[in-house]
Short mmCIF file of C-alpha atoms and ligand atoms in Angstrom, two decimals:
data_model
loop_
_atom_site.label_atom_id
_atom_site.label_comp_id
_atom_site.label_asym_id
_atom_site.label_seq_id
_atom_site.Cartn_x
_atom_site.Cartn_y
_atom_site.Cartn_z
CA UNK A 1111 160.11 -62.66 145.71
CA UNK A 1112 162.27 -59.71 144.85
CA UNK A 1113 161.57 -56.74 147.02
CA UNK A 1114 161.93 -53.05 147.23
CA UNK A 1115 164.16 -50.70 145.40
CA UNK A 1116 165.29 -52.94 142.59
CA UNK A 1117 161.72 -52.83 141.26
CA UNK A 1118 160.75 -49.80 139.22
CA UNK A 1119 158.31 -47.57 140.97
CA UNK A 1120 154.81 -47.77 139.49
CA UNK A 1121 154.58 -44.06 139.80
CA UNK A 1122 157.68 -43.78 137.69
CA UNK A 1123 156.46 -45.93 134.82
CA UNK A 1124 155.43 -43.21 132.42
CA UNK A 1125 153.10 -41.99 135.11
CA UNK A 1126 150.70 -44.82 134.37
CA UNK A 1127 149.48 -46.01 137.74
CA UNK A 1128 146.93 -48.28 136.14
CA UNK A 1129 149.10 -49.91 133.52
CA UNK A 1130 152.44 -50.57 135.09
CA UNK A 1131 151.48 -53.22 137.59
CA UNK A 1132 151.98 -56.36 135.56
CA UNK A 1133 155.50 -57.70 135.14
CA UNK A 1134 155.85 -61.10 133.56
CA UNK A 1135 153.38 -63.15 135.56
CA UNK A 1136 153.75 -61.09 138.70
CA UNK A 1137 151.41 -58.32 139.71
CA UNK A 1138 152.45 -55.31 141.69
CA UNK A 1139 150.13 -54.22 144.45
CA UNK A 1140 149.97 -50.44 144.53
CA UNK A 1141 150.69 -49.13 147.99
CA UNK A 1142 148.59 -46.01 148.55
CA UNK A 1143 149.69 -44.56 151.87
CA UNK A 1144 147.20 -42.40 153.77
CA UNK A 1145 149.22 -41.88 156.97
CA UNK A 1146 149.22 -38.13 156.29
CA UNK A 1147 145.46 -37.93 155.66
CA UNK A 1148 143.38 -40.65 157.35
CA UNK A 1149 146.17 -41.30 159.88
CA UNK A 1150 146.68 -37.68 160.73
CA UNK A 1151 142.98 -36.92 161.12
CA UNK A 1152 142.68 -39.23 164.17
CA UNK A 1153 142.67 -37.58 167.60
CA UNK A 1154 146.17 -37.16 169.11
CA UNK A 1155 147.85 -37.96 165.77
CA UNK A 1156 147.91 -34.41 164.38
CA UNK A 1157 151.11 -33.36 162.59
CA UNK A 1158 152.45 -30.00 161.51
CA UNK A 1159 153.54 -29.24 157.94
CA UNK A 1160 157.22 -29.82 158.75
CA UNK A 1161 156.51 -33.25 160.24
CA UNK A 1162 154.28 -34.18 157.32
CA UNK A 1163 156.99 -33.26 154.85
CA UNK A 1164 159.57 -35.36 156.69
CA UNK A 1165 157.22 -38.35 156.70
CA UNK A 1166 156.41 -37.86 153.00
CA UNK A 1167 160.13 -37.96 152.14
CA UNK A 1168 160.48 -41.13 154.22
CA UNK A 1169 157.49 -42.77 152.52
CA UNK A 1170 158.94 -41.91 149.10
CA UNK A 1171 162.30 -43.41 150.04
CA UNK A 1172 160.58 -46.54 151.40
CA UNK A 1173 158.92 -47.09 148.01
CA UNK A 1174 155.22 -46.28 148.44
CA UNK A 1175 153.51 -45.71 145.09
CA UNK A 1176 151.04 -43.02 146.12
CA UNK A 1177 151.09 -40.64 149.08
CA UNK A 1178 147.75 -39.20 150.14
CA UNK A 1179 149.23 -36.00 151.52
CA UNK A 1180 146.08 -34.55 153.06
CA UNK A 1181 142.66 -33.01 152.54
CA UNK A 1182 143.50 -29.57 151.11
CA UNK A 1183 139.96 -28.17 151.39
CA UNK A 1184 139.78 -28.98 155.11
CA UNK A 1185 142.06 -26.15 156.36
CA UNK A 1186 144.59 -23.61 155.09
CA UNK A 1187 147.29 -25.45 157.06
CA UNK A 1188 146.53 -28.74 155.34
CA UNK A 1189 146.41 -27.00 151.93
CA UNK A 1190 149.93 -25.66 152.58
CA UNK A 1191 151.23 -29.02 153.75
CA UNK A 1192 149.86 -30.80 150.65
CA UNK A 1193 151.25 -28.05 148.41
CA UNK A 1194 154.71 -28.31 149.94
CA UNK A 1195 154.74 -32.08 149.57
CA UNK A 1196 153.52 -31.80 145.96
CA UNK A 1197 156.39 -29.39 145.29
CA UNK A 1198 159.19 -31.18 147.11
CA UNK A 1199 158.50 -34.90 147.21
CA UNK A 1200 159.27 -36.53 143.88
CA UNK A 1201 158.88 -40.18 142.95
CA UNK A 1202 155.48 -41.28 144.20
CA UNK A 1203 152.18 -39.92 142.93
CA UNK A 1204 150.90 -37.27 145.36
CA UNK A 1205 147.19 -37.39 146.09
CA UNK A 1206 144.75 -35.10 147.89
CA UNK A 1207 141.29 -35.87 149.20
CA UNK A 1208 138.16 -33.90 148.21
CA UNK A 1209 134.43 -34.23 148.67
CA UNK A 1210 132.50 -34.04 145.39
CA UNK A 1211 132.04 -30.30 145.84
CA UNK A 1212 133.64 -27.50 143.87
CA UNK A 1213 135.40 -25.88 146.84
CA UNK A 1214 137.22 -29.09 147.82
CA UNK A 1215 138.14 -30.17 144.30
CA UNK A 1216 139.47 -26.70 143.46
CA UNK A 1217 141.52 -26.65 146.69
CA UNK A 1218 142.96 -30.09 145.89
CA UNK A 1219 143.67 -29.20 142.25
CA UNK A 1220 145.51 -26.03 143.24
CA UNK A 1221 147.43 -27.53 146.16
CA UNK A 1222 148.57 -30.44 144.02
CA UNK A 1223 149.50 -28.33 140.98
CA UNK A 1224 153.30 -28.89 141.18
CA UNK A 1225 152.77 -32.67 141.19
CA UNK A 1226 150.05 -32.46 138.52
CA UNK A 1227 152.44 -30.48 136.31
CA UNK A 1228 154.92 -33.37 136.61
CA UNK A 1229 152.17 -35.86 135.70
CA UNK A 1230 152.22 -37.13 139.29
CA UNK A 1231 149.24 -35.44 140.95
CA UNK A 1232 146.03 -37.29 141.82
CA UNK A 1233 142.69 -36.08 143.15
CA UNK A 1234 140.73 -38.50 145.31
CA UNK A 1235 137.02 -37.64 145.37
CA UNK A 1236 134.49 -39.50 147.46
CA UNK A 1237 130.81 -39.67 148.24
CA UNK A 1238 128.94 -42.01 150.54
CA UNK A 1239 126.91 -44.84 148.99
CA UNK A 1240 125.32 -46.83 151.83
CA UNK A 1241 121.67 -46.10 152.57
CA UNK A 1242 122.60 -45.13 156.13
CA UNK A 1243 124.90 -42.43 154.79
CA UNK A 1244 122.89 -41.44 151.70
CA UNK A 1245 119.58 -41.02 153.50
CA UNK A 1246 120.52 -40.13 157.07
CA UNK A 1247 123.82 -38.29 156.65
CA UNK A 1248 123.63 -36.66 153.21
CA UNK A 1249 119.78 -36.53 153.10
CA UNK A 1250 119.92 -37.28 149.38
CA UNK A 1251 118.49 -39.88 147.04
CA UNK A 1252 120.63 -42.54 145.39
CA UNK A 1253 120.18 -40.72 142.03
CA UNK A 1254 121.43 -37.45 143.52
CA UNK A 1255 124.51 -39.25 144.85
CA UNK A 1256 125.31 -40.56 141.37
CA UNK A 1257 125.00 -37.00 140.03
CA UNK A 1258 127.37 -35.79 142.77
CA UNK A 1259 129.88 -38.54 141.94
CA UNK A 1260 129.84 -37.74 138.22
CA UNK A 1261 130.18 -34.02 138.85
CA UNK A 1262 133.01 -34.55 141.35
CA UNK A 1263 134.98 -36.81 139.02
CA UNK A 1264 134.50 -34.46 136.06
CA UNK A 1265 135.66 -31.47 138.09
CA UNK A 1266 138.72 -33.42 139.25
CA UNK A 1267 139.45 -34.47 135.66
CA UNK A 1268 139.60 -30.82 134.69
CA UNK A 1269 142.76 -30.61 136.86
CA UNK A 1270 144.39 -34.00 136.30
CA UNK A 1271 143.89 -37.26 134.41
CA UNK A 1272 144.61 -39.12 137.64
CA UNK A 1273 141.32 -39.34 139.52
CA UNK A 1274 140.30 -41.82 142.20
CA UNK A 1275 136.67 -42.19 143.15
CA UNK A 1276 135.65 -43.71 146.51
CA UNK A 1277 132.25 -45.14 147.47
CA UNK A 1278 132.35 -44.24 151.17
CA UNK A 1279 130.88 -47.01 153.36
CA UNK A 1280 131.07 -49.52 150.49
CA UNK A 1281 131.13 -52.21 153.19
CA UNK A 1282 127.45 -51.53 154.03
CA UNK A 1283 126.29 -50.42 150.57
CA UNK A 1284 123.96 -52.23 148.21
CA UNK A 1285 126.18 -53.99 145.68
CA UNK A 1286 124.09 -53.40 142.55
CA UNK A 1287 123.96 -49.73 143.43
CA UNK A 1288 127.77 -49.71 143.84
CA UNK A 1289 128.14 -51.18 140.36
CA UNK A 1290 125.91 -48.39 139.00
CA UNK A 1291 127.82 -45.60 140.83
CA UNK A 1292 131.22 -47.02 139.90
CA UNK A 1293 130.29 -47.33 136.21
CA UNK A 1294 129.13 -43.70 136.21
CA UNK A 1295 132.39 -42.59 137.90
CA UNK A 1296 134.46 -44.53 135.36
CA UNK A 1297 132.44 -43.01 132.49
CA UNK A 1298 133.12 -39.57 133.97
CA UNK A 1299 136.88 -40.28 133.94
CA UNK A 1300 137.97 -41.99 137.18
CA UNK A 1301 141.01 -44.27 136.76
CA UNK A 1302 140.71 -45.86 140.20
CA UNK A 1303 137.63 -47.13 142.03
CA UNK A 1304 138.13 -47.40 145.76
CA UNK A 1305 135.80 -49.66 147.74
CA UNK A 1306 136.32 -48.78 151.40
CA UNK A 1307 135.12 -50.63 154.44
CA UNK A 1308 134.78 -47.29 156.17
CA UNK A 1309 133.52 -48.70 159.46
CA UNK A 1310 135.51 -51.95 159.53
CA UNK A 1311 132.37 -54.09 159.31
CA UNK A 1312 133.36 -56.74 156.77
CA UNK A 1313 134.37 -60.26 157.65
CA UNK A 1314 136.87 -61.94 155.38
CA UNK A 1315 134.69 -64.13 153.16
CA UNK A 1316 132.21 -61.33 152.65
CA UNK A 1317 134.96 -58.97 151.51
CA UNK A 1318 136.10 -61.51 148.92
CA UNK A 1319 132.56 -62.00 147.66
CA UNK A 1320 131.67 -58.32 147.57
CA UNK A 1321 134.84 -57.18 145.79
CA UNK A 1322 134.48 -60.01 143.23
CA UNK A 1323 130.82 -59.16 142.71
CA UNK A 1324 131.54 -55.49 141.96
CA UNK A 1325 134.46 -56.18 139.63
CA UNK A 1326 132.37 -58.78 137.75
CA UNK A 1327 129.37 -56.42 137.66
CA UNK A 1328 131.38 -53.55 136.20
CA UNK A 1329 132.69 -55.96 133.58
CA UNK A 1330 134.40 -54.57 130.49
CA UNK A 1331 133.78 -50.97 131.62
CA UNK A 1332 136.41 -51.66 134.26
CA UNK A 1333 139.17 -52.55 131.79
CA UNK A 1334 142.36 -50.68 132.74
CA UNK A 1335 140.76 -49.45 135.96
CA UNK A 1336 142.50 -50.07 139.30
CA UNK A 1337 140.25 -51.44 142.02
CA UNK A 1338 141.32 -50.36 145.46
CA UNK A 1339 140.42 -51.09 149.08
CA UNK A 1340 140.63 -48.93 152.17
CA UNK A 1341 139.65 -50.86 155.24
CA UNK A 1342 139.27 -49.70 158.80
CA UNK A 1343 140.12 -51.86 161.79
CA UNK A 1344 137.04 -51.63 164.03
CA UNK A 1345 136.88 -55.43 164.37
CA UNK A 1346 140.62 -55.95 164.06
CA UNK A 1347 140.08 -57.55 160.64
CA UNK A 1348 141.45 -54.93 158.28
CA UNK A 1349 144.67 -56.72 157.30
CA UNK A 1350 142.76 -59.92 156.67
CA UNK A 1351 140.03 -58.22 154.61
CA UNK A 1352 142.62 -56.24 152.63
CA UNK A 1353 144.52 -59.42 151.75
CA UNK A 1354 141.23 -61.07 150.80
CA UNK A 1355 140.43 -58.13 148.53
CA UNK A 1356 143.76 -58.58 146.72
CA UNK A 1357 142.86 -62.19 146.02
CA UNK A 1358 139.48 -61.00 144.75
CA UNK A 1359 141.00 -58.55 142.26
CA UNK A 1360 141.95 -55.36 144.12
CA UNK A 1361 145.35 -54.09 142.98
CA UNK A 1362 145.65 -51.04 145.22
CA UNK A 1363 145.59 -51.05 149.00
CA UNK A 1364 145.16 -47.94 151.12
CA UNK A 1365 147.19 -48.28 154.28
CA UNK A 1366 148.94 -46.30 157.00
CA UNK A 1367 152.18 -46.67 158.94
CA UNK A 1368 151.53 -48.22 162.36
CA UNK A 1369 147.89 -48.64 161.25
CA UNK A 1370 147.01 -45.16 162.48
CA UNK A 1371 143.72 -43.62 161.39
CA UNK A 1372 140.14 -42.78 162.27
CA UNK A 1373 138.80 -44.68 165.36
CA UNK A 1374 140.56 -48.10 165.55
CA UNK A 1375 142.73 -47.07 162.62
CA UNK A 1376 143.36 -48.14 159.04
CA UNK A 1377 144.95 -51.26 157.64
CA UNK A 1378 148.61 -51.13 158.57
CA UNK A 1379 151.12 -50.88 155.74
CA UNK A 1380 153.67 -53.03 157.52
CA UNK A 1381 151.26 -55.90 158.11
CA UNK A 1382 150.04 -56.15 154.52
CA UNK A 1383 153.53 -55.78 153.05
CA UNK A 1384 154.99 -58.34 155.48
CA UNK A 1385 152.16 -60.81 154.81
CA UNK A 1386 152.79 -60.65 151.06
CA UNK A 1387 156.53 -61.10 151.62
CA UNK A 1388 156.54 -63.73 154.36
CA UNK A 1389 153.81 -65.76 152.68
CA UNK A 1390 155.15 -65.44 149.15
CA UNK A 1391 154.62 -69.20 148.97
CA UNK A 1392 150.88 -68.39 149.09
CA UNK A 1393 150.68 -64.90 147.54
CA UNK A 1394 153.54 -65.61 145.11
CA UNK A 1395 152.42 -63.55 142.14
CA UNK A 1396 151.78 -60.37 144.14
CA UNK A 1397 154.58 -58.08 145.19
CA UNK A 1398 155.05 -54.52 146.39
CA UNK A 1399 157.72 -51.90 145.79
CA UNK A 1400 158.36 -51.40 149.49
CA UNK A 1401 161.91 -51.65 150.84
CA UNK A 1402 160.91 -53.49 153.99
CA UNK A 1403 164.17 -52.58 155.77
CA UNK A 1404 162.85 -49.04 155.99
CA UNK A 1405 159.65 -50.06 157.79
CA UNK A 1406 161.16 -49.88 161.32
CA UNK A 1407 162.75 -46.44 160.81
CA UNK A 1408 159.52 -45.15 159.21
CA UNK A 1409 157.43 -46.47 162.07
CA UNK A 1410 159.73 -44.75 164.57
CA UNK A 1411 159.60 -41.50 162.60
CA UNK A 1412 155.78 -41.52 162.65
CA UNK A 1413 155.88 -42.24 166.40
CA UNK A 1414 158.31 -39.40 167.04
CA UNK A 1415 156.32 -36.89 165.00
CA UNK A 1416 152.91 -37.86 166.40
CA UNK A 1417 154.17 -38.62 169.92
CA UNK A 1418 152.27 -41.93 169.74
CA UNK A 1419 154.06 -45.28 169.82
CA UNK A 1420 152.52 -48.50 168.47
CA UNK A 1421 151.30 -50.93 171.11
CA UNK A 1422 154.11 -53.12 172.47
CA UNK A 1423 152.59 -56.22 170.87
CA UNK A 1424 151.85 -54.57 167.54
CA UNK A 1425 152.98 -56.85 164.66
CA UNK A 1426 156.34 -55.99 163.04
CA UNK A 1427 156.80 -52.56 164.68
CA UNK A 1428 155.82 -53.10 168.34
CA UNK A 1429 158.69 -53.26 170.83
CA UNK A 1430 157.77 -56.87 171.66
CA UNK A 1431 157.21 -57.99 168.04
CA UNK A 1432 160.65 -59.64 167.98
CA UNK A 1433 161.09 -59.92 171.75
CA UNK A 1434 161.45 -63.42 173.19
CA UNK A 1435 160.75 -63.54 176.88
CA UNK A 1436 159.65 -67.00 178.03
CA UNK A 1437 162.46 -69.33 179.08
CA UNK A 1438 161.36 -72.04 176.64
CA UNK A 1439 161.23 -69.52 173.79
CA UNK A 1440 164.59 -67.98 174.64
CA UNK A 1441 166.15 -71.41 174.82
CA UNK A 1442 164.53 -72.38 171.48
CA UNK A 1443 165.80 -69.20 169.84
CA UNK A 1444 169.33 -69.83 171.08
CA UNK A 1445 169.17 -73.16 169.24
CA UNK A 1446 167.36 -72.05 166.06
CA UNK A 1447 166.19 -68.58 165.08
CA UNK A 1448 163.36 -70.14 163.10
CA UNK A 1449 161.94 -71.74 166.23
CA UNK A 1450 159.89 -68.67 167.14
CA UNK A 1451 160.34 -66.22 164.25
CA UNK A 1452 158.65 -66.28 160.86
CA UNK A 1453 160.62 -63.28 159.61
CA UNK A 1454 164.01 -61.76 160.32
CA UNK A 1455 163.86 -58.47 162.23
CA UNK A 1456 166.73 -57.04 160.17
CA UNK A 1457 164.59 -57.41 157.02
CA UNK A 1458 162.13 -54.95 158.60
CA UNK A 1459 164.60 -52.53 160.16
CA UNK A 1460 163.73 -53.56 163.71
CA UNK A 1461 165.61 -55.30 166.51
CA UNK A 1462 165.32 -58.70 168.08
CA UNK A 1463 165.24 -58.54 171.87
CA UNK A 1464 165.67 -61.08 174.61
CA UNK A 1465 164.27 -59.11 177.52
CA UNK A 1466 165.00 -60.73 180.83
CA UNK A 1467 161.96 -61.33 182.99
CA UNK A 1468 161.00 -63.65 185.83
CA UNK A 1469 160.14 -66.19 183.10
CA UNK A 1470 163.68 -66.30 181.65
CA UNK A 1471 165.68 -69.48 182.06
CA UNK A 1472 169.28 -70.12 183.15
CA UNK A 1473 170.61 -70.30 179.56
CA UNK A 1474 169.38 -66.82 178.70
CA UNK A 1475 170.61 -65.31 181.97
CA UNK A 1476 174.08 -66.81 181.47
CA UNK A 1477 174.16 -65.71 177.83
CA UNK A 1478 173.20 -62.14 178.81
CA UNK A 1479 175.80 -61.99 181.60
CA UNK A 1480 178.47 -63.09 179.12
CA UNK A 1481 177.31 -60.64 176.45
CA UNK A 1482 177.43 -57.77 178.94
CA UNK A 1483 180.85 -58.76 180.26
CA UNK A 1484 179.42 -59.18 183.79
CA UNK A 1485 181.71 -61.80 185.36
CA UNK A 1486 180.24 -64.45 187.65
CA UNK A 1487 181.26 -67.57 189.47
CA UNK A 1488 179.98 -70.71 187.71
CA UNK A 1489 179.87 -72.51 191.04
CA UNK A 1490 177.40 -69.91 192.34
CA UNK A 1491 174.96 -70.25 189.41
CA UNK A 1492 172.20 -71.79 191.52
CA UNK A 1493 172.44 -68.92 193.99
CA UNK A 1494 172.56 -66.33 191.21
CA UNK A 1495 169.40 -67.78 189.65
CA UNK A 1496 167.62 -67.83 193.01
CA UNK A 1497 168.47 -64.18 193.67
CA UNK A 1498 167.69 -63.31 190.03
CA UNK A 1499 164.19 -64.82 190.24
CA UNK A 1500 163.47 -63.01 193.52
CA UNK A 1501 164.50 -59.67 191.98
CA UNK A 1502 162.79 -60.33 188.63
CA UNK A 1503 159.50 -61.09 190.36
CA UNK A 1504 159.50 -57.50 191.61
CA UNK A 1505 160.42 -55.93 188.23
CA UNK A 1506 158.45 -55.94 184.98
CA UNK A 1507 161.71 -56.18 183.08
CA UNK A 1508 165.18 -57.00 184.35
CA UNK A 1509 168.11 -54.69 183.60
CA UNK A 1510 171.87 -54.81 184.05
CA UNK A 1511 171.82 -53.41 187.59
CA UNK A 1512 169.52 -56.27 188.64
CA UNK A 1513 171.92 -58.77 187.08
CA UNK A 1514 174.89 -57.34 188.99
CA UNK A 1515 172.82 -57.42 192.20
CA UNK A 1516 171.96 -61.07 191.57
CA UNK A 1517 175.61 -61.92 190.92
CA UNK A 1518 176.94 -59.98 193.91
CA UNK A 1519 174.07 -60.76 196.25
CA UNK A 1520 173.72 -57.11 197.28
CA UNK A 1521 170.38 -56.28 198.84
CA UNK A 1522 170.53 -52.76 197.41
CA UNK A 1523 172.49 -50.48 195.13
CA UNK A 1524 174.80 -48.00 196.93
CA UNK A 1525 173.83 -44.30 196.85
CA UNK A 1526 176.91 -42.71 195.24
CA UNK A 1527 174.81 -39.66 194.28
CA UNK A 1528 171.86 -37.96 195.94
CA UNK A 1529 169.74 -34.98 194.96
CA UNK A 1530 170.02 -32.01 197.34
CA UNK A 1531 167.91 -29.44 195.51
CA UNK A 1532 166.28 -29.18 192.12
CA UNK A 1533 164.42 -26.54 190.16
CA UNK A 1534 163.48 -26.24 186.51
CA UNK A 1535 161.52 -23.84 184.36
CA UNK A 1536 160.80 -22.69 180.85
CA UNK A 1537 162.22 -19.83 178.79
CA UNK A 1538 160.31 -18.51 175.79
CA UNK A 1539 162.70 -20.55 173.61
CA UNK A 1540 163.51 -23.61 175.72
CA UNK A 1541 164.00 -24.63 179.32
CA UNK A 1542 166.57 -24.79 182.13
CA UNK A 1543 167.33 -27.00 185.13
CA UNK A 1544 169.34 -26.12 188.24
CA UNK A 1545 170.60 -29.18 190.10
CA UNK A 1546 172.48 -29.50 193.41
CA UNK A 1547 173.79 -32.96 194.29
CA UNK A 1548 175.95 -34.83 196.78
CA UNK A 1549 178.69 -36.49 194.72
CA UNK A 1550 181.28 -38.58 196.57
CA UNK A 1551 180.57 -36.66 199.76
CA UNK A 1552 180.91 -33.22 198.11
CA UNK A 1553 178.07 -30.83 197.20
CA UNK A 1554 178.16 -29.89 193.49
CA UNK A 1555 175.92 -27.66 191.38
CA UNK A 1556 175.08 -27.44 187.69
CA UNK A 1557 172.67 -25.32 185.62
CA UNK A 1558 171.91 -26.32 182.06
CA UNK A 1559 169.44 -25.42 179.34
CA UNK A 1560 167.71 -27.67 176.81
CA UNK A 1561 164.69 -27.98 174.54
CA UNK A 1562 162.62 -29.11 177.48
CA UNK A 1563 163.01 -29.28 181.28
CA UNK A 1564 163.78 -33.00 181.24
CA UNK A 1565 166.50 -32.61 178.62
CA UNK A 1566 168.02 -29.77 180.68
CA UNK A 1567 167.91 -31.94 183.84
CA UNK A 1568 169.56 -34.80 181.99
CA UNK A 1569 172.44 -32.54 180.92
CA UNK A 1570 172.93 -31.10 184.42
CA UNK A 1571 172.84 -34.47 186.17
CA UNK A 1572 175.20 -36.03 183.60
CA UNK A 1573 177.66 -33.21 184.18
CA UNK A 1574 177.63 -33.76 187.94
CA UNK A 1575 177.91 -37.57 187.81
CA UNK A 1576 180.39 -37.67 184.94
CA UNK A 1577 178.21 -40.38 183.37
CA UNK A 1578 176.64 -40.06 179.95
CA UNK A 1579 173.11 -41.34 180.50
CA UNK A 1580 170.79 -41.29 177.56
CA UNK A 1581 167.06 -41.54 178.17
CA UNK A 1582 165.68 -44.16 175.85
CA UNK A 1583 162.29 -44.61 177.50
CA UNK A 1584 160.33 -42.30 179.66
CA UNK A 1585 157.08 -43.35 181.30
CA UNK A 1586 154.92 -41.23 183.51
CA UNK A 1587 152.59 -43.30 185.62
CA UNK A 1588 150.30 -42.72 188.53
CA UNK A 1589 150.89 -44.32 191.88
CA UNK A 1590 147.12 -44.51 192.39
CA UNK A 1591 144.23 -43.87 190.07
CA UNK A 1592 142.80 -41.15 192.27
CA UNK A 1593 143.25 -37.40 191.91
CA UNK A 1594 146.38 -35.99 193.59
CA UNK A 1595 148.30 -39.21 193.12
CA UNK A 1596 152.08 -38.94 192.91
CA UNK A 1597 153.77 -39.04 189.51
CA UNK A 1598 156.28 -41.82 189.04
CA UNK A 1599 158.89 -41.44 186.35
CA UNK A 1600 160.66 -44.49 185.02
CA UNK A 1601 163.69 -43.99 182.88
CA UNK A 1602 165.70 -46.58 181.07
CA UNK A 1603 169.15 -45.23 180.39
CA UNK A 1604 172.00 -46.61 178.32
CA UNK A 1605 175.67 -45.96 178.83
CA UNK A 1606 178.51 -48.03 177.36
CA UNK A 1607 175.93 -50.56 176.18
CA UNK A 1608 174.49 -51.08 179.67
CA UNK A 1609 170.82 -50.53 180.43
CA UNK A 1610 169.37 -49.66 183.81
CA UNK A 1611 166.04 -48.42 185.04
CA UNK A 1612 165.63 -45.60 187.54
CA UNK A 1613 162.51 -44.65 189.42
CA UNK A 1614 161.48 -41.41 191.03
CA UNK A 1615 158.38 -40.26 192.77
CA UNK A 1616 157.15 -36.74 193.27
CA UNK A 1617 154.00 -34.61 193.02
CA UNK A 1618 155.77 -32.78 190.22
CA UNK A 1619 156.59 -34.95 187.19
CA UNK A 1620 159.78 -33.06 186.20
CA UNK A 1621 161.18 -33.38 189.74
CA UNK A 1622 160.13 -37.05 189.64
CA UNK A 1623 162.09 -37.45 186.40
CA UNK A 1624 165.18 -35.82 187.96
CA UNK A 1625 164.95 -38.21 190.93
CA UNK A 1626 164.61 -41.15 188.53
CA UNK A 1627 167.71 -39.95 186.65
CA UNK A 1628 169.72 -39.80 189.87
CA UNK A 1629 168.51 -43.31 190.74
CA UNK A 1630 169.50 -44.49 187.24
CA UNK A 1631 172.92 -42.82 187.67
CA UNK A 1632 173.57 -44.74 190.89
CA UNK A 1633 172.59 -47.96 189.19
CA UNK A 1634 174.75 -47.26 186.14
CA UNK A 1635 177.83 -46.49 188.26
CA UNK A 1636 177.24 -49.69 190.23
CA UNK A 1637 177.14 -51.75 186.99
CA UNK A 1638 180.10 -49.98 185.40
CA UNK A 1639 182.31 -50.28 188.48
CA UNK A 1640 181.57 -53.99 188.77
CA UNK A 1641 182.12 -54.65 185.06
CA UNK A 1642 185.38 -52.65 185.08
CA UNK A 1643 186.70 -54.58 188.10
CA UNK A 1644 185.69 -57.88 186.50
CA UNK A 1645 187.38 -57.00 183.21
CA UNK A 1646 190.48 -55.76 185.02
O1 KIV B 2226 137.17 -44.52 155.34
C1 KIV B 2226 136.83 -43.98 154.28
O2 KIV B 2226 135.85 -44.34 153.65
C2 KIV B 2226 137.64 -42.88 153.80
C3 KIV B 2226 137.33 -42.38 152.44
C4 KIV B 2226 137.47 -40.92 152.34
C5 KIV B 2226 138.13 -43.14 151.44
O3 KIV B 2226 138.58 -42.47 154.45
ZN1 ZN B 2227 139.16 -43.97 155.98
#
């Protein structure tokens, strides 16, 4: 299956989203990304306009066909963000959500105007169709809902020929009624009919049957219309139901990076795209325009902007997704990469890891020691492994300082540096840290500023130690679950390719972080001194 950028973008094919998806015998699945709308609306995933714009550029570069940039009628801030994206992000179609009410449709039409003027703006109108929503939420009759749908689509058509209509809660709606509503929306001018499982209720076979039923029921009225799905993950089935919908005739999938979205989230872009690629033997005729090598960087960008990382075991983008920890697995991977991987991490812009844990075997420990340039005595391997296992049992993950300790047999790392006094605070435009430390028996002081107090502390401590530690992971935990528990900061720092973990404990989390940095500095010096002596 050919992937990514060598394919023409659907959005670029004369602007015809609903005609450009058939190439020879292969069918392109339209990737409609709603990270910036459904993803952003979830608690703790809010983004500002600047962050949204950066993500939109990334999505465009990755090859998504349609970006749902927001819900312009929901707030002035969202209107602005959608407008800016419509102005500046070229390539994909830019879409905006609207209820079937004049205020929303007008807001969407105006916000999207720059994209509409280029033939690349889409309005996505929706109304709920399940009895639970129609009667209890909207307090309307089914007939009134059809009138709303028709009115909404017509209003949207007065701004753009690209109009998507969604039957909210399709998953729990009566199918014959859906056929009726969808036909009316198509008659009114919709080019896409979206059939969302709004509450993630569908199981796989049902999704296949329901999507097939609706497409069959709409019959010739649906000619040239794109059928779309938008599934939520309440039962953890959204990737499976989305793939089932493709087999049943859906040609557009609404997805988000990292699967973010309302409640348990939306179908994740990376999972659907990877499934179609990895299982091209099964899904052969379907392909997407996504450059999968950009998935990792995009996932990290969304994490940075939202401040929320995917779960460690999240497929494709989780830190452990290509991490091999068990001894048997690590040994298998050393012999054949295919032993425990169905895809290559480099094809998804992510890294393979062989984290050392108490489960790791001798082969992996030896391999890591060699890779790191940490010299050891072959004759002492049994002893090294014994000490390694004892240390690893106490650590969740083993780092280079633990390896050196196992090799040297030291019971603890020497304290080259110790914190004498520490204070930090915020300016209106940033922060500062003032650090006093014992370094090689002398008291030294440094004051630095930074974007935040931890960054300022990092700079000050690095200046005093002469090391160049870089915080790659920062975890704040609680020593106990009760109120008043001490904050523990754990910092993994890299320097010259080495990784160590420092720990600090204090009532104040910033002071705890500074203590953890000093601990990490001691560990890094210990590793570097040993490696330098070994190399010399
Ligand atoms: O989940 C849903 O039904 C939605 C619609 C607005 C498409 O997000
Ligand atoms: Zn949704």
